[in-house]
DNA sequence: ATATTTTTTTAGATTAGTCTAAAATTTATT
DNA sequence: AATAAATTTTAGACTAATCTAAAAAAATAT
């Protein structure tokens, strides 16, 4: 069997792997698990024995197919529960991440299937992240980061790629909600910050850092 | 903070306390937690330090008010999740106990409140067990055990006080479902076993052991 | 090419929860 | 009341997950 803790490591290695095709470093895992590098080394050896990651000391780590499948199952559960919390229980999208961090470890395939059905087989979670199907296949939603959009283009906001309460509440404050129409007015060459128009109305100035974490759909 | 494991001990001590007004023995706790007496002793000392139980060595254990409140919160969560699984996800009542054993440890008051509301503030779970309110007060449902009912009396089945899959599937087989009408035809003096008529139709012979675990409402 | 810095691993300890085997205490039986 | 039996606790050990401090390896800078 796989423990709660092991599942968290797999999920975090998966997330880091999405951003690079190199092996993942011990330190970067330590940062996300909020543990020390020494603890990560121990866990990597254990996961490696279970054939969930391939790991050579000093060379970083990579998920095996088996490890990736398990990671995707956990992510599927996390995102389905987030949909449940928002669509059925009426939570705000900035309130659900922590609860889903617990719910994602509940162990029952039957439960996940029935939950999926109960929610109407959603394609993405309240933050716009795609939900893997029962076989771990991620639907391709084709969203882009707002930071990749050129001047004068008009897009619809579909999600975020950062879930911290801070960030989500900042977005709410300036009116960046799911489904709003965003026009890129101007991009500052120097720091890539941008001026945008939200809903054809208010004009706002946002940093590159913020834009990078906003998912949009082009027309 | 209180751990998953500690919560399970509290719940089990609560359950045992309902059947007696003596202190609870180390061995009886060990049996329900599926651990050894030595492990229970360790845990009782720990719970005692946290003021969740009162415990003197060799004298058995009893919940403090604080411990009882925590136990009731866990039981509330367990039963609400069981209602969710049956009423919303369409599980059978004999399939939900194990899953609820995991869900009951999810930590969020807000979640429990919203779930309660979403379910329409149910008074009892799919097995007929009362659901404590947010303050830990158990609704008084006034159900009796079928074993206490006299000959010729007619009652409605409202629940069970034993949740094992075995038992529930046996009930399903002979047609003892929630809401059925049961007439006590004859009680055997010797072993207290009884002959009953289910739904005005089929006549069945059931043991005292079974009757003791069936909750009924009189007219 | 060395030296310095950073990253990673090892060594040794700690805490929670569990176990077995032995000792202590309580309960039951003669 | 003394002995036997059952229950409970202690002692000592184990595993999972973590930590700090020191050692080893890799990356970077001179
Ligand atoms: Mn989340
Ligand atoms: Mn999400
Ligand atoms: Mn149950
Ligand atoms: Mn129940």
PDB file of N, CA and C in Angstrom, chain B residues 93 124-129 141-144 155-160 177-180 182 214-218:
ATOM      1  N   UNK B  93     -26.428   0.768   1.550  1.00  0.00           N
ATOM      2  CA  UNK B  93     -26.087   1.009   2.959  1.00  0.00           C
ATOM      3  C   UNK B  93     -25.032   0.053   3.490  1.00  0.00           C
ATOM      4  N   UNK B 124     -30.911  11.106  10.966  1.00  0.00           N
ATOM      5  CA  UNK B 124     -30.227   9.838  11.171  1.00  0.00           C
ATOM      6  C   UNK B 124     -29.552   9.371   9.895  1.00  0.00           C
ATOM      7  N   UNK B 125     -28.590   8.461  10.065  1.00  0.00           N
ATOM      8  CA  UNK B 125     -27.802   7.977   8.934  1.00  0.00           C
ATOM      9  C   UNK B 125     -28.507   6.794   8.272  1.00  0.00           C
ATOM     10  N   UNK B 126     -27.931   6.231   7.224  1.00  0.00           N
ATOM     11  CA  UNK B 126     -28.625   5.165   6.492  1.00  0.00           C
ATOM     12  C   UNK B 126     -28.856   3.911   7.319  1.00  0.00           C
ATOM     13  N   UNK B 127     -28.194   3.800   8.475  1.00  0.00           N
ATOM     14  CA  UNK B 127     -28.408   2.627   9.327  1.00  0.00           C
ATOM     15  C   UNK B 127     -29.376   2.926  10.457  1.00  0.00           C
ATOM     16  N   UNK B 128     -29.954   4.134  10.437  1.00  0.00           N
ATOM     17  CA  UNK B 128     -30.898   4.508  11.478  1.00  0.00           C
ATOM     18  C   UNK B 128     -30.241   5.100  12.720  1.00  0.00           C
ATOM     19  N   UNK B 129     -28.922   5.327  12.678  1.00  0.00           N
ATOM     20  CA  UNK B 129     -28.258   5.918  13.844  1.00  0.00           C
ATOM     21  C   UNK B 129     -28.427   7.424  13.851  1.00  0.00           C
ATOM     22  N   UNK B 141     -34.434   9.586  19.034  1.00  0.00           N
ATOM     23  CA  UNK B 141     -35.324   9.027  18.018  1.00  0.00           C
ATOM     24  C   UNK B 141     -36.316   8.031  18.601  1.00  0.00           C
ATOM     25  N   UNK B 142     -36.042   7.515  19.796  1.00  0.00           N
ATOM     26  CA  UNK B 142     -36.985   6.618  20.451  1.00  0.00           C
ATOM     27  C   UNK B 142     -37.148   5.254  19.823  1.00  0.00           C
ATOM     28  N   UNK B 143     -36.127   4.813  19.086  1.00  0.00           N
ATOM     29  CA  UNK B 143     -36.221   3.488  18.488  1.00  0.00           C
ATOM     30  C   UNK B 143     -35.937   2.415  19.543  1.00  0.00           C
ATOM     31  N   UNK B 144     -36.514   1.234  19.326  1.00  0.00           N
ATOM     32  CA  UNK B 144     -36.244   0.095  20.205  1.00  0.00           C
ATOM     33  C   UNK B 144     -35.573  -1.028  19.420  1.00  0.00           C
ATOM     34  N   UNK B 155     -44.365  -3.469  14.136  1.00  0.00           N
ATOM     35  CA  UNK B 155     -43.434  -2.322  14.192  1.00  0.00           C
ATOM     36  C   UNK B 155     -42.873  -2.032  12.802  1.00  0.00           C
ATOM     37  N   UNK B 156     -42.214  -0.874  12.686  1.00  0.00           N
ATOM     38  CA  UNK B 156     -41.526  -0.546  11.417  1.00  0.00           C
ATOM     39  C   UNK B 156     -40.028  -0.597  11.646  1.00  0.00           C
ATOM     40  N   UNK B 157     -39.328  -1.151  10.702  1.00  0.00           N
ATOM     41  CA  UNK B 157     -37.879  -1.206  10.809  1.00  0.00           C
ATOM     42  C   UNK B 157     -37.266   0.144  10.473  1.00  0.00           C
ATOM     43  N   UNK B 158     -36.454   0.674  11.413  1.00  0.00           N
ATOM     44  CA  UNK B 158     -35.853   1.999  11.244  1.00  0.00           C
ATOM     45  C   UNK B 158     -34.340   1.990  11.111  1.00  0.00           C
ATOM     46  N   UNK B 159     -33.700   0.874  11.460  1.00  0.00           N
ATOM     47  CA  UNK B 159     -32.245   0.865  11.362  1.00  0.00           C
ATOM     48  C   UNK B 159     -31.629  -0.393  11.914  1.00  0.00           C
ATOM     49  N   UNK B 160     -30.302  -0.356  12.037  1.00  0.00           N
ATOM     50  CA  UNK B 160     -29.546  -1.483  12.583  1.00  0.00           C
ATOM     51  C   UNK B 160     -28.504  -0.938  13.541  1.00  0.00           C
ATOM     52  N   UNK B 177     -35.473  -4.665   5.041  1.00  0.00           N
ATOM     53  CA  UNK B 177     -34.950  -3.368   4.625  1.00  0.00           C
ATOM     54  C   UNK B 177     -35.555  -2.265   5.459  1.00  0.00           C
ATOM     55  N   UNK B 178     -34.958  -1.105   5.414  1.00  0.00           N
ATOM     56  CA  UNK B 178     -35.488   0.051   6.115  1.00  0.00           C
ATOM     57  C   UNK B 178     -36.933   0.300   5.707  1.00  0.00           C
ATOM     58  N   UNK B 179     -37.795   0.522   6.675  1.00  0.00           N
ATOM     59  CA  UNK B 179     -39.167   0.882   6.383  1.00  0.00           C
ATOM     60  C   UNK B 179     -40.125  -0.298   6.304  1.00  0.00           C
ATOM     61  N   UNK B 180     -39.622  -1.527   6.287  1.00  0.00           N
ATOM     62  CA  UNK B 180     -40.550  -2.656   6.192  1.00  0.00           C
ATOM     63  C   UNK B 180     -41.314  -2.832   7.505  1.00  0.00           C
ATOM     64  N   UNK B 182     -42.846  -5.142  10.363  1.00  0.00           N
ATOM     65  CA  UNK B 182     -42.508  -6.435  10.966  1.00  0.00           C
ATOM     66  C   UNK B 182     -43.532  -6.785  12.043  1.00  0.00           C
ATOM     67  N   UNK B 214     -31.553  -4.980  15.387  1.00  0.00           N
ATOM     68  CA  UNK B 214     -32.497  -4.317  14.485  1.00  0.00           C
ATOM     69  C   UNK B 214     -33.278  -3.257  15.250  1.00  0.00           C
ATOM     70  N   UNK B 215     -33.250  -2.031  14.728  1.00  0.00           N
ATOM     71  CA  UNK B 215     -33.946  -0.922  15.384  1.00  0.00           C
ATOM     72  C   UNK B 215     -35.327  -0.752  14.771  1.00  0.00           C
ATOM     73  N   UNK B 216     -36.337  -0.630  15.646  1.00  0.00           N
ATOM     74  CA  UNK B 216     -37.699  -0.495  15.137  1.00  0.00           C
ATOM     75  C   UNK B 216     -38.445   0.627  15.864  1.00  0.00           C
ATOM     76  N   UNK B 217     -39.492   1.096  15.204  1.00  0.00           N
ATOM     77  CA  UNK B 217     -40.350   2.122  15.786  1.00  0.00           C
ATOM     78  C   UNK B 217     -41.709   1.464  16.034  1.00  0.00           C
ATOM     79  N   UNK B 218     -42.295   1.699  17.212  1.00  0.00           N
ATOM     80  CA  UNK B 218     -43.637   1.171  17.463  1.00  0.00           C
ATOM     81  C   UNK B 218     -44.657   2.198  16.973  1.00  0.00           C
TER      82      UNK B 218
END
